[in-house]
mmCIF file of C-alpha atoms and ligand atoms in Angstrom:
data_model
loop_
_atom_site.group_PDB
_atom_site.id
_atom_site.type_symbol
_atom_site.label_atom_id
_atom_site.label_comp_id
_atom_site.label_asym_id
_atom_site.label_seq_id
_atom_site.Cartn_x
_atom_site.Cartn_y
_atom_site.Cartn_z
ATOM 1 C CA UNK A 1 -2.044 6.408 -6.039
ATOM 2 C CA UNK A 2 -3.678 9.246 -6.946
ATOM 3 C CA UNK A 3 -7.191 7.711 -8.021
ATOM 4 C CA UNK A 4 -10.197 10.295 -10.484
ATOM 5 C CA UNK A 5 -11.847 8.618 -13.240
ATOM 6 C CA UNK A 6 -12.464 5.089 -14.431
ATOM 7 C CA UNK A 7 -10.144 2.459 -15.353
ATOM 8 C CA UNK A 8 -10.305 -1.254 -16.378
ATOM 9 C CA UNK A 9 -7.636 -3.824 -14.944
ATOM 10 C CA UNK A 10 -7.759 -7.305 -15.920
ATOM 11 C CA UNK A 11 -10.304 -9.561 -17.289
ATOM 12 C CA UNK A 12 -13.901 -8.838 -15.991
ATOM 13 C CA UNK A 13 -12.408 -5.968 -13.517
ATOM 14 C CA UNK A 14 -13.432 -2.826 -14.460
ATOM 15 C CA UNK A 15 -12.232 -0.472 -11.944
ATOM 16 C CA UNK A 16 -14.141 2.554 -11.437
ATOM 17 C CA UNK A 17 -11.257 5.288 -9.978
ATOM 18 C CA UNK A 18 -10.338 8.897 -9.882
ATOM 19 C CA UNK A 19 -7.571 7.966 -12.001
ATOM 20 C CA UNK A 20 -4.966 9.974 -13.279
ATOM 21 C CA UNK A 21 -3.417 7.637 -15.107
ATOM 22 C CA UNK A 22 0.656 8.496 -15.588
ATOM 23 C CA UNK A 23 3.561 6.026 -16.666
ATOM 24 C CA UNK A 24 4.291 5.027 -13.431
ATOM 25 C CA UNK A 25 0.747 3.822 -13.130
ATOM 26 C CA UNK A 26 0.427 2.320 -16.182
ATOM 27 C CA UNK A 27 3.898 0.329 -15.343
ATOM 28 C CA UNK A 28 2.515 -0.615 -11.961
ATOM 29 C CA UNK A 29 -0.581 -1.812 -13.224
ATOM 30 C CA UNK A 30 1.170 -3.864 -16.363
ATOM 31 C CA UNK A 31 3.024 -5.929 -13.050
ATOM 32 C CA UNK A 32 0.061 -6.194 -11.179
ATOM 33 C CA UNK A 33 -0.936 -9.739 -10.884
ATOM 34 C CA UNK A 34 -4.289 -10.675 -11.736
ATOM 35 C CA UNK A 35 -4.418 -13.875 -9.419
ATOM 36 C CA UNK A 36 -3.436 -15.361 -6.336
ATOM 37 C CA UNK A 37 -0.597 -17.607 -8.591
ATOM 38 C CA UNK A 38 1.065 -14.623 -9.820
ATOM 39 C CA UNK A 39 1.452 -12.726 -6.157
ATOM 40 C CA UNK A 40 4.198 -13.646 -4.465
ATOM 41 C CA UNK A 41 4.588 -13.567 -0.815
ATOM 42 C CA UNK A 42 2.077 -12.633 2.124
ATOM 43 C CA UNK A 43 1.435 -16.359 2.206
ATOM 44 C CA UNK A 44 -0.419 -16.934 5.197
ATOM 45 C CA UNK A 45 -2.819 -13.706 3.556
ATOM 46 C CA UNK A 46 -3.575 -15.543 0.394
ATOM 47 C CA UNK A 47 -3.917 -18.644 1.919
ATOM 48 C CA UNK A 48 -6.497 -17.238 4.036
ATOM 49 C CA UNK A 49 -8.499 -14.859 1.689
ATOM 50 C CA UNK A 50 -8.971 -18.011 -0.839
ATOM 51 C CA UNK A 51 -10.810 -20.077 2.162
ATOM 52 C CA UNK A 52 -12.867 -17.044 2.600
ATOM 53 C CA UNK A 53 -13.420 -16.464 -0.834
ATOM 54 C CA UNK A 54 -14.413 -20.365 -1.014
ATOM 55 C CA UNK A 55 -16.649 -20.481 1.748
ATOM 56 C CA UNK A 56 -18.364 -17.267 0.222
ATOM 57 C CA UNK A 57 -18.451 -18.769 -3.014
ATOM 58 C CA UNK A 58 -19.984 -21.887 -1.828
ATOM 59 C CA UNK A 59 -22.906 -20.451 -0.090
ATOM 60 C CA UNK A 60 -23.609 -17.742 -2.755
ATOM 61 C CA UNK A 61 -22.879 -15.229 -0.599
ATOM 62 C CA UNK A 62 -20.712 -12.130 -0.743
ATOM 63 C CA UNK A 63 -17.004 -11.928 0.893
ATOM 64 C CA UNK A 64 -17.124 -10.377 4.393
ATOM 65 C CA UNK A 65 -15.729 -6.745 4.491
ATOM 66 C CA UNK A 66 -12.298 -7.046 3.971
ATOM 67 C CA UNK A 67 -9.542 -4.724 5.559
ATOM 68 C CA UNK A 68 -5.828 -4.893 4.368
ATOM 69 C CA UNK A 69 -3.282 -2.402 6.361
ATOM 70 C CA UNK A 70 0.624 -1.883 6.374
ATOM 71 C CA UNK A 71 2.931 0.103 4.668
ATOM 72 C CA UNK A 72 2.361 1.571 1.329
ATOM 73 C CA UNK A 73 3.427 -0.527 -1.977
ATOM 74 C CA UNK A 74 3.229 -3.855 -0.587
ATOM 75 C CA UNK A 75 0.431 -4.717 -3.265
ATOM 76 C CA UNK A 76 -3.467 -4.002 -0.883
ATOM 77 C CA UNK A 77 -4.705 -2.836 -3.934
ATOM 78 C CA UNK A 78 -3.549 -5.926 -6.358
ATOM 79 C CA UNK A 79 -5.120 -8.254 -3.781
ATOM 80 C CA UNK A 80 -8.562 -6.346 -4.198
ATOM 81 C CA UNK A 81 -8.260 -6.519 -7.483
ATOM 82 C CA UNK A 82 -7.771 -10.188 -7.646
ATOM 83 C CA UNK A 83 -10.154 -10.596 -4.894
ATOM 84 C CA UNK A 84 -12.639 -8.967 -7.598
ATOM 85 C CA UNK A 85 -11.337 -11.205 -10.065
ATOM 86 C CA UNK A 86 -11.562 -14.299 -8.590
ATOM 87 C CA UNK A 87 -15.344 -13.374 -7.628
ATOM 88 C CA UNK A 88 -15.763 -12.565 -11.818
ATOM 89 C CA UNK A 89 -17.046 -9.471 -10.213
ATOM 90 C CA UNK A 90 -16.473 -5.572 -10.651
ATOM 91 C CA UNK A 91 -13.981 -3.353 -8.417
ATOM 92 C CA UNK A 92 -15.089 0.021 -7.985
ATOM 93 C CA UNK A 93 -12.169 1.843 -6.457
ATOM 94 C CA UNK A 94 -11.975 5.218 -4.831
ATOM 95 C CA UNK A 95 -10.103 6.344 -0.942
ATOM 96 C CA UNK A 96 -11.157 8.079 1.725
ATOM 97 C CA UNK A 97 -10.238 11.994 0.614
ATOM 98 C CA UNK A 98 -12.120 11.777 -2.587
ATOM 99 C CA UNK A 99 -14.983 10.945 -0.988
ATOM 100 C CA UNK A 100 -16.295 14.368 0.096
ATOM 101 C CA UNK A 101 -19.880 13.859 0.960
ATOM 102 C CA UNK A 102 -21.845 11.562 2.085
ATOM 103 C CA UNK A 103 -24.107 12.097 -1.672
ATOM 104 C CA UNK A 104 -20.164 10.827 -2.841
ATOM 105 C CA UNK A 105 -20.552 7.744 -1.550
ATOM 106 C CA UNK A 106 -23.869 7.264 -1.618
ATOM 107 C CA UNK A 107 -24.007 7.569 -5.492
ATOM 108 C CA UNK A 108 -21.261 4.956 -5.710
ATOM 109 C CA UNK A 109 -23.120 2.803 -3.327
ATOM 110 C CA UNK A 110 -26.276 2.832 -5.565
ATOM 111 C CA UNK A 111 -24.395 2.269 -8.519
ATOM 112 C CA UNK A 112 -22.891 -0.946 -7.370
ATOM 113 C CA UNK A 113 -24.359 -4.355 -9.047
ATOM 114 C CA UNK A 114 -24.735 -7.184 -6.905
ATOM 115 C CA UNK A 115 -21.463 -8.991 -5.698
ATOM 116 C CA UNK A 116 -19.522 -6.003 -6.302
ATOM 117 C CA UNK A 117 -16.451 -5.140 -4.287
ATOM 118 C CA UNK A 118 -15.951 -1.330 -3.512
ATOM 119 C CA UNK A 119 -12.186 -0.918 -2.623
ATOM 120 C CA UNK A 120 -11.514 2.629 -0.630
ATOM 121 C CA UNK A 121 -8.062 3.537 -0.301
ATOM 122 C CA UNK A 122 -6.867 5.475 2.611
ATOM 123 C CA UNK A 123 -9.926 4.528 4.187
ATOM 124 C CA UNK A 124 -8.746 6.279 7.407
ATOM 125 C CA UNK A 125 -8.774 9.920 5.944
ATOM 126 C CA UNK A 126 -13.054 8.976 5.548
ATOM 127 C CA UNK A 127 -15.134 12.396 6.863
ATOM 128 C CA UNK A 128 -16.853 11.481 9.738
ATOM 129 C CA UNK A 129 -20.494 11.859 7.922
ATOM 130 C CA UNK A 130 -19.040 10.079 4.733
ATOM 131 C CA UNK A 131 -18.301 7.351 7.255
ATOM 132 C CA UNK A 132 -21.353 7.093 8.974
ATOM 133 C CA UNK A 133 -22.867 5.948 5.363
ATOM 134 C CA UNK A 134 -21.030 3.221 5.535
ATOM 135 C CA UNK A 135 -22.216 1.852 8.532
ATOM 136 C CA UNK A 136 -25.430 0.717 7.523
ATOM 137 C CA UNK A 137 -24.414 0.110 3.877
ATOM 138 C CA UNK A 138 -21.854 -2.862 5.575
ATOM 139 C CA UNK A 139 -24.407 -4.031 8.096
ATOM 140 C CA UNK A 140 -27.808 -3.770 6.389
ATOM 141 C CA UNK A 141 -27.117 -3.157 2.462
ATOM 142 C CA UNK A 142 -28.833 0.026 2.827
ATOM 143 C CA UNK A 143 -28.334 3.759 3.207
ATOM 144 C CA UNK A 144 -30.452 6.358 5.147
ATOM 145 C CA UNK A 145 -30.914 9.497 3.014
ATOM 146 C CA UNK A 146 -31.680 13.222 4.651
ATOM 147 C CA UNK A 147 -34.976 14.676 2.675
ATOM 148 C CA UNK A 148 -35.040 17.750 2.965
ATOM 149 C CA UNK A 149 -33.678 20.165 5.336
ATOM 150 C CA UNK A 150 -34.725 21.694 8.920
ATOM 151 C CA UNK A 151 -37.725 20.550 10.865
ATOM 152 C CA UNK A 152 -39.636 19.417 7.769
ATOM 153 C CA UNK A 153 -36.324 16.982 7.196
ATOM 154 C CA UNK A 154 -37.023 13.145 6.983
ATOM 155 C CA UNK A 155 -34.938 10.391 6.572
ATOM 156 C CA UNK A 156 -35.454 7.445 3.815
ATOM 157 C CA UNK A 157 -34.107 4.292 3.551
ATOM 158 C CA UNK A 158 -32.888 3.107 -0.066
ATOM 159 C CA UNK A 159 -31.454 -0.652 -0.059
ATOM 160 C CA UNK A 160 -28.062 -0.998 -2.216
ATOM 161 C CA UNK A 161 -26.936 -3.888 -3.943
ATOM 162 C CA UNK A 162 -25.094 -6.702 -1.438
ATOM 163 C CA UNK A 163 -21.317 -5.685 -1.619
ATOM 164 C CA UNK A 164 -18.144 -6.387 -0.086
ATOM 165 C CA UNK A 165 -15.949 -2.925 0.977
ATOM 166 C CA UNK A 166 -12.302 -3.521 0.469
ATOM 167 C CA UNK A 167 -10.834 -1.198 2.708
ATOM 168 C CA UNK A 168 -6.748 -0.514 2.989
ATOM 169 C CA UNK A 169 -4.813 1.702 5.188
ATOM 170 C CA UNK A 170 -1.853 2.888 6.634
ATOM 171 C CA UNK A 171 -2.821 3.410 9.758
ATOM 172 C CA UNK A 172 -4.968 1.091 11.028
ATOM 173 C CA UNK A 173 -5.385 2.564 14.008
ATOM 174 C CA UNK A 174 -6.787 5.658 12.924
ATOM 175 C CA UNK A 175 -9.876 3.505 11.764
ATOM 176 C CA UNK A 176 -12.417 4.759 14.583
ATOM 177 C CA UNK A 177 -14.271 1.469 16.754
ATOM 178 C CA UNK A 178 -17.474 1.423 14.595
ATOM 179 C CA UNK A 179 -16.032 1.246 11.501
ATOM 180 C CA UNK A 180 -13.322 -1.350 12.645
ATOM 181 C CA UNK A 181 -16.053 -3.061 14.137
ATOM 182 C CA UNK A 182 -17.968 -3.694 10.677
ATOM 183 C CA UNK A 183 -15.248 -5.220 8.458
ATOM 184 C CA UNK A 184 -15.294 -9.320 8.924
ATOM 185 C CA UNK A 185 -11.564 -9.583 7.696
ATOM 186 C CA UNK A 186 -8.474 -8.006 9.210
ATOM 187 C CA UNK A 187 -4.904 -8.774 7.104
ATOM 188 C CA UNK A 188 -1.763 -7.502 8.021
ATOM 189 C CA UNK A 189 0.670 -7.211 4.930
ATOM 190 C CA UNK A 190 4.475 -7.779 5.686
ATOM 191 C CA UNK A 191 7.610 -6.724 4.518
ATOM 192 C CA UNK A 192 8.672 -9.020 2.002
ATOM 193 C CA UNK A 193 11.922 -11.510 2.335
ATOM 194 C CA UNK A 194 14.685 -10.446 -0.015
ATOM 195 C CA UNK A 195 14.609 -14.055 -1.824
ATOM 196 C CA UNK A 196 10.490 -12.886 -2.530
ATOM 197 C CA UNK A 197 11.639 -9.448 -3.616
ATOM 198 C CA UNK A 198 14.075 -11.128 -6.274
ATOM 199 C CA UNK A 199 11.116 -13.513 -7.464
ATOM 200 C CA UNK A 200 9.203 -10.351 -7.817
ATOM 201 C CA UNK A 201 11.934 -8.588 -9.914
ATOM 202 C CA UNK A 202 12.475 -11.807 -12.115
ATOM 203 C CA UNK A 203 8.778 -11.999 -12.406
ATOM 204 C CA UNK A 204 8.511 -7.868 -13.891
ATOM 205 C CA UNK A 205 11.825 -8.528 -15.803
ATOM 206 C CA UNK A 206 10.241 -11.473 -17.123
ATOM 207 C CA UNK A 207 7.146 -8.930 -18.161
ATOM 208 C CA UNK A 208 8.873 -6.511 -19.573
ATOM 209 C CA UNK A 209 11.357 -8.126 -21.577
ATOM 210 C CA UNK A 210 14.152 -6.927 -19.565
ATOM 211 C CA UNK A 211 17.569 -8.493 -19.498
ATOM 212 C CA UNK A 212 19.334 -9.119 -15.837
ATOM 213 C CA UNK A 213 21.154 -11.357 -14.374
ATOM 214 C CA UNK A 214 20.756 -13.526 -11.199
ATOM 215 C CA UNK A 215 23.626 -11.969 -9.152
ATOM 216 C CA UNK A 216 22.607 -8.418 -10.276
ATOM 217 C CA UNK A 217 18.714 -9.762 -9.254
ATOM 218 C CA UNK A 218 19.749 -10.500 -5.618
ATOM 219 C CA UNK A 219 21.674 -7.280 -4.867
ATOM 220 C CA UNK A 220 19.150 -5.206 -6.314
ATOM 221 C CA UNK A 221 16.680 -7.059 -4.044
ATOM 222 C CA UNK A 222 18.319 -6.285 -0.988
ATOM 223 C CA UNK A 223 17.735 -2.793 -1.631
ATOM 224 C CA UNK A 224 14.454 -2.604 -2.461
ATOM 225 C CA UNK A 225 12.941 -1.975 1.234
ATOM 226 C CA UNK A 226 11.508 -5.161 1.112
ATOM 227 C CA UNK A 227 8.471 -3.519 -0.750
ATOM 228 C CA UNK A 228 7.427 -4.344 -4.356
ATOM 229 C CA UNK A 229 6.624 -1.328 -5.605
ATOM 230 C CA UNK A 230 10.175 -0.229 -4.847
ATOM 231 C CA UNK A 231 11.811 -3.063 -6.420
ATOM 232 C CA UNK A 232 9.217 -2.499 -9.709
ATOM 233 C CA UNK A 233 10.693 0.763 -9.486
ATOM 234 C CA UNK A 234 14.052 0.466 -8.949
ATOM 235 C CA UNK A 235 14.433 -2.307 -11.743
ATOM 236 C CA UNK A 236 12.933 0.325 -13.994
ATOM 237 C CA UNK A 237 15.629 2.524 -13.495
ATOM 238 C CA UNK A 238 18.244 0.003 -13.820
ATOM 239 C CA UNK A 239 17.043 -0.721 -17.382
ATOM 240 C CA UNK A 240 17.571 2.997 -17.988
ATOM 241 C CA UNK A 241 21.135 3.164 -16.906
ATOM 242 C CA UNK A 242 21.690 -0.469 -18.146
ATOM 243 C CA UNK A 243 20.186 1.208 -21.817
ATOM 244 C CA UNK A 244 21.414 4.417 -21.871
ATOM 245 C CA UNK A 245 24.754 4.052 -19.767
ATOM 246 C CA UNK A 246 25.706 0.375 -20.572
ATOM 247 C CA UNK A 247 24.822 -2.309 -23.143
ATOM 248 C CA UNK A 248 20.874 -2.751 -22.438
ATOM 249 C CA UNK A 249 21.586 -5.701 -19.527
ATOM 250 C CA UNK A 250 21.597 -5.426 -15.869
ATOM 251 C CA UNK A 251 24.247 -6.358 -14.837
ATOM 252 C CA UNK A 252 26.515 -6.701 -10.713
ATOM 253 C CA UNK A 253 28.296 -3.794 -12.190
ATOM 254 C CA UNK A 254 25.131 -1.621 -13.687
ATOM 255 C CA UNK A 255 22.993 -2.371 -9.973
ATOM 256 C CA UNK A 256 26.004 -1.053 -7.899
ATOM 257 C CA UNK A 257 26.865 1.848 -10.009
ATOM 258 C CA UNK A 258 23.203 2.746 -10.431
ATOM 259 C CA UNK A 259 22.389 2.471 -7.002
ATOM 260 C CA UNK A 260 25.434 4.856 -6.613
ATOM 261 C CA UNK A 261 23.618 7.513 -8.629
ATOM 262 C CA UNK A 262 20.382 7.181 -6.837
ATOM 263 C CA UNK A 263 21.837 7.866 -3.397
ATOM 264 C CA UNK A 264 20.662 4.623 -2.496
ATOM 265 C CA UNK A 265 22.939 2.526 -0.262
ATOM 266 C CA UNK A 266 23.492 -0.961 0.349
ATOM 267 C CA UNK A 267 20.414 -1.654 2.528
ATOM 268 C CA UNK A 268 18.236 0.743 0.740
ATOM 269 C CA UNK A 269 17.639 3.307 2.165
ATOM 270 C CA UNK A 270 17.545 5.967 0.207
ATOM 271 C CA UNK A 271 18.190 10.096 0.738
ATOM 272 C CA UNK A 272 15.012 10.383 2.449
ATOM 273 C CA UNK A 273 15.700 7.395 5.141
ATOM 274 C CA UNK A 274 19.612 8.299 5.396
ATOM 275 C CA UNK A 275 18.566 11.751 5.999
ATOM 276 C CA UNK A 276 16.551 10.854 8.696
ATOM 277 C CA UNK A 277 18.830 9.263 10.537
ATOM 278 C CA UNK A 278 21.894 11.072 10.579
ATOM 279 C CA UNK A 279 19.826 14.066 11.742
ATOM 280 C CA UNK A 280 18.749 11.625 14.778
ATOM 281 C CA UNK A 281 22.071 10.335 15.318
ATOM 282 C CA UNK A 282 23.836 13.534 14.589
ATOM 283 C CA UNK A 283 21.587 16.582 15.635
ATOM 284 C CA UNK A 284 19.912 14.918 17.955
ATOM 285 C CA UNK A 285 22.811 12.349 19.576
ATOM 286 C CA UNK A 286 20.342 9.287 18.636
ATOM 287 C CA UNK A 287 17.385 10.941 20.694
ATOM 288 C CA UNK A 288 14.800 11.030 22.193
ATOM 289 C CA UNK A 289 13.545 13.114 19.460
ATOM 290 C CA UNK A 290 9.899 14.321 18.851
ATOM 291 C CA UNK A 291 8.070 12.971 15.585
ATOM 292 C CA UNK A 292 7.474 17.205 15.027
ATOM 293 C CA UNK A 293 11.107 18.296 15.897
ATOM 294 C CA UNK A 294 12.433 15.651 13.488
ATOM 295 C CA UNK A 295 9.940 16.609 10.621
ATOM 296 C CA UNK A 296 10.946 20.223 11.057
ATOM 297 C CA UNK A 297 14.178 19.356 10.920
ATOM 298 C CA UNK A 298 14.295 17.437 7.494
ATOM 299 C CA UNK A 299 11.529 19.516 6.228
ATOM 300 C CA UNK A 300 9.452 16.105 5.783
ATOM 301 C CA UNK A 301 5.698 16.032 6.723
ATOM 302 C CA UNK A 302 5.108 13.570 9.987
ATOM 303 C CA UNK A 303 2.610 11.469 8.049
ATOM 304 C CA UNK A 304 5.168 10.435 5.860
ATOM 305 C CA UNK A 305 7.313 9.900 8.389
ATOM 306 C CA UNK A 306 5.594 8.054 10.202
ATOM 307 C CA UNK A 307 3.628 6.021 7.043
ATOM 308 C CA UNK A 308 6.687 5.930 4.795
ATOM 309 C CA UNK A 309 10.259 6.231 6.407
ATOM 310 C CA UNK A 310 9.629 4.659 9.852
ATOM 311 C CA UNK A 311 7.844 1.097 9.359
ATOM 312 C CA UNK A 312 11.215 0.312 7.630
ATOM 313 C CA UNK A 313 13.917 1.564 9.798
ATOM 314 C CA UNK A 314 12.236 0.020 12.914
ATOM 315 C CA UNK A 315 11.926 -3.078 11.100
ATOM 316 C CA UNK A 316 15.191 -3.393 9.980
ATOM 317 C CA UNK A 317 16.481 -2.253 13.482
ATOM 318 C CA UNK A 318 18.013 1.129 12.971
ATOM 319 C CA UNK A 319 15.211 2.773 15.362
ATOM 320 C CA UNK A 320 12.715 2.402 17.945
ATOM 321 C CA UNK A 321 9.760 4.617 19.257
ATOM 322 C CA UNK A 322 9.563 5.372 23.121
ATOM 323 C CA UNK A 323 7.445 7.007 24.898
ATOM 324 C CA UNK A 324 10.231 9.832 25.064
ATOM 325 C CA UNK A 325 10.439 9.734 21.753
ATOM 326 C CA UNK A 326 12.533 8.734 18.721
ATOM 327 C CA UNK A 327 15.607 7.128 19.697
ATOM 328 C CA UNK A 328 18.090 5.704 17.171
ATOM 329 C CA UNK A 329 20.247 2.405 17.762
ATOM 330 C CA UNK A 330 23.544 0.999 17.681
ATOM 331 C CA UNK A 331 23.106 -0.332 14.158
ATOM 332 C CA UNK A 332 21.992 3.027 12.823
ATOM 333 C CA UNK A 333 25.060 4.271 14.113
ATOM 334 C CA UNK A 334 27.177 1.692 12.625
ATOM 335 C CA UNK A 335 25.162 1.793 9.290
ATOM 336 C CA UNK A 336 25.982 5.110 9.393
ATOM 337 C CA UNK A 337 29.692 4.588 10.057
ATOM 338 C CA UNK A 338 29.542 6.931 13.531
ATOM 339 C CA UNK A 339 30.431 6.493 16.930
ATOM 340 C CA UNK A 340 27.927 6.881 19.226
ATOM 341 C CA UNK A 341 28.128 9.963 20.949
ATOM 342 C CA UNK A 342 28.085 10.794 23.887
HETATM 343 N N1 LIG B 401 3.579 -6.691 -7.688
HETATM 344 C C1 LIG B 401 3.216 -6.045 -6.579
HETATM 345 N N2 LIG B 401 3.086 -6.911 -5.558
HETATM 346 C C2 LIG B 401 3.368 -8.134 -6.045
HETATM 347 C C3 LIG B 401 3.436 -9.422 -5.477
HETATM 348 N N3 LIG B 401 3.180 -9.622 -4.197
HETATM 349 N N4 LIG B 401 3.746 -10.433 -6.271
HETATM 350 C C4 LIG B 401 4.007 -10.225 -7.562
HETATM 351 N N5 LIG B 401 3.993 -9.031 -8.150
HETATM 352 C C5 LIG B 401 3.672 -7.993 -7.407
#
């Protein structure tokens, strides 16, 4: 999400972002759910982040630093957001490369009132004296500021209003020791189960006042990448071919033709992922291949590859990663309806 200005979401959120707000934004944040009864999935997650949010409550205290990682779209951002909300409290949201010095975050820091949680996206791709801000600001509430510059220079400490950072991630472990250190939470998201991916597409049908029916719901689920944002996505388009091309519902017939025109097969995986691996199975007779020889060879950078198109295909079993490097399996080959070679 690309993330400049400010932005309110849901009832006593406002959401202070570099925001440029588009249509897929707006759609996304129409199907966000603004408590933990509306998200589906991630159970053990939610169950856990309401005791914590409980405890907190209980004791008048703020919500330990929080960290949520996994792949993108699986909804870190809606649980800060209702993390916010169930607190009645603001969410101040920025990531990691808008902050570009440490006055960035230091500003946003001072701004905060008490109880507020500050969610930073891409938290990993923090500049290493943006960072160090944060240290004390999660351990003491405070922030050291530089006075002045050479010999002369002195350092002054300015308290900050008691917060709780929300940070998310990709990469988890690109988050250097000190800063891992600091946050109290860790949650893994998941992939979601298909039958979750279909409540989540009845759910933003429901929303939108879009017509589909059961059967066309589950096949559209299986191809969705077990991600939400995909399957938000991907039922959006549906209702465009189900409008434009067919009689306005979404039907078996609409999801399998549609799918057809979106290069988007069975499993989902779409040009990108199918791309991928027939250049590993084919170019490279299923590896080892090097993360840089196969992003030279689709012409895809390797943090996508390795944030985007991998985390699915290993988890649905069509790759591994070796210390040799990227070696495709039997199923990709089968998926792919090729031999192995040899
Ligand atoms: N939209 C994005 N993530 C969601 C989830 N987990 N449940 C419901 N709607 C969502």
């Amino acid at each position: 999400m690309a993330i400049e200005e400010e932005m309110v979401a849901g009832e006593g959120t406002a959401v202070t972002a570099n925001q440029t707000t588009n249509d897929t934004e707006a759609f996304e944040n129409k199907l966000r759910p603004t408590d933990f009864s509306g998200y589906i999935g991630q159970g053990e997650v939610k169950q856990n982040l309401q005791v914590f949010l409980t405890a907190a409550k209980n004791r008048g205290e703020v919500l330990d630093h929080t960290v949520f990682y996994g792949p993108p779209g699986l909804g870190k951002t809606t649980l800060a957001m209702i993390l916010a909300d169930s607190m009645k409290t603001q969410l101040r949201v920025t990531s990691g490369p808008a902050l570009e010095k440490p006055g960035d975050l230091a500003s946003i820091l001072s701004n905060l009132q008490e109880g507020d949680f500050l969610f930073i996206d891409e938290i990993h791709r923090l500049r290493m004296p943006v960072e160090e801000i944060l240290y004390t600001a999660m351990e003491d509430f405070a922030i050291d500021l530089v006075i002045g510059k050479g010999p002369s220079a002195r350092t002054m400490r300015l308290n900050v209003p008691r917060f709780t950072l929300v940070g998310a991630t990709t990469q988890f472990s690109k988050l250097s020791n000190p800063l891992r250190d600091r946050f109290g939470h860790v949650e893994k998201l998941r992939f979601y189960e298909d039958g979750e991916i279909g409540q989540i597409i009845t759910r933003s049908a429901g929303i939108l006042e879009i017509k589909i029916d059961s059967e066309a719901t589950e096949i559209l689920a299986r191809c969705c990448r077990r991600t939400p944002r995909i399957a938000n996505r991907l039922l959006r388009r549906m209702r465009d071919f189900a409008e434009v091309v067919h009689d306005g519902k979404i039907t078996k017939k609409v999801v399998i033709e549609s799918l057809k025109n979106l290069s988007i097969d069975v499993q989902g995986l779409d040009f990108s992922d199918q791309e991928y691996l027939k250049t590993l199975c084919e170019k490279f007779n299923g590896g080892p291949a090097g993360l840089s020889t196969l992003a030279a060879a689709i012409g895809e950078d390797e943090a996508t590859i390795e944030d985007v198109i991998e985390p699915f295909l290993i988890r649905e079993g069509f790759m591994q990663k070796t210390p040799r490097g990227r070696m495709a399996t039997d199923t990709a080959f089968m998926h792919l309806g090729l031999s192995e070679l040899s």
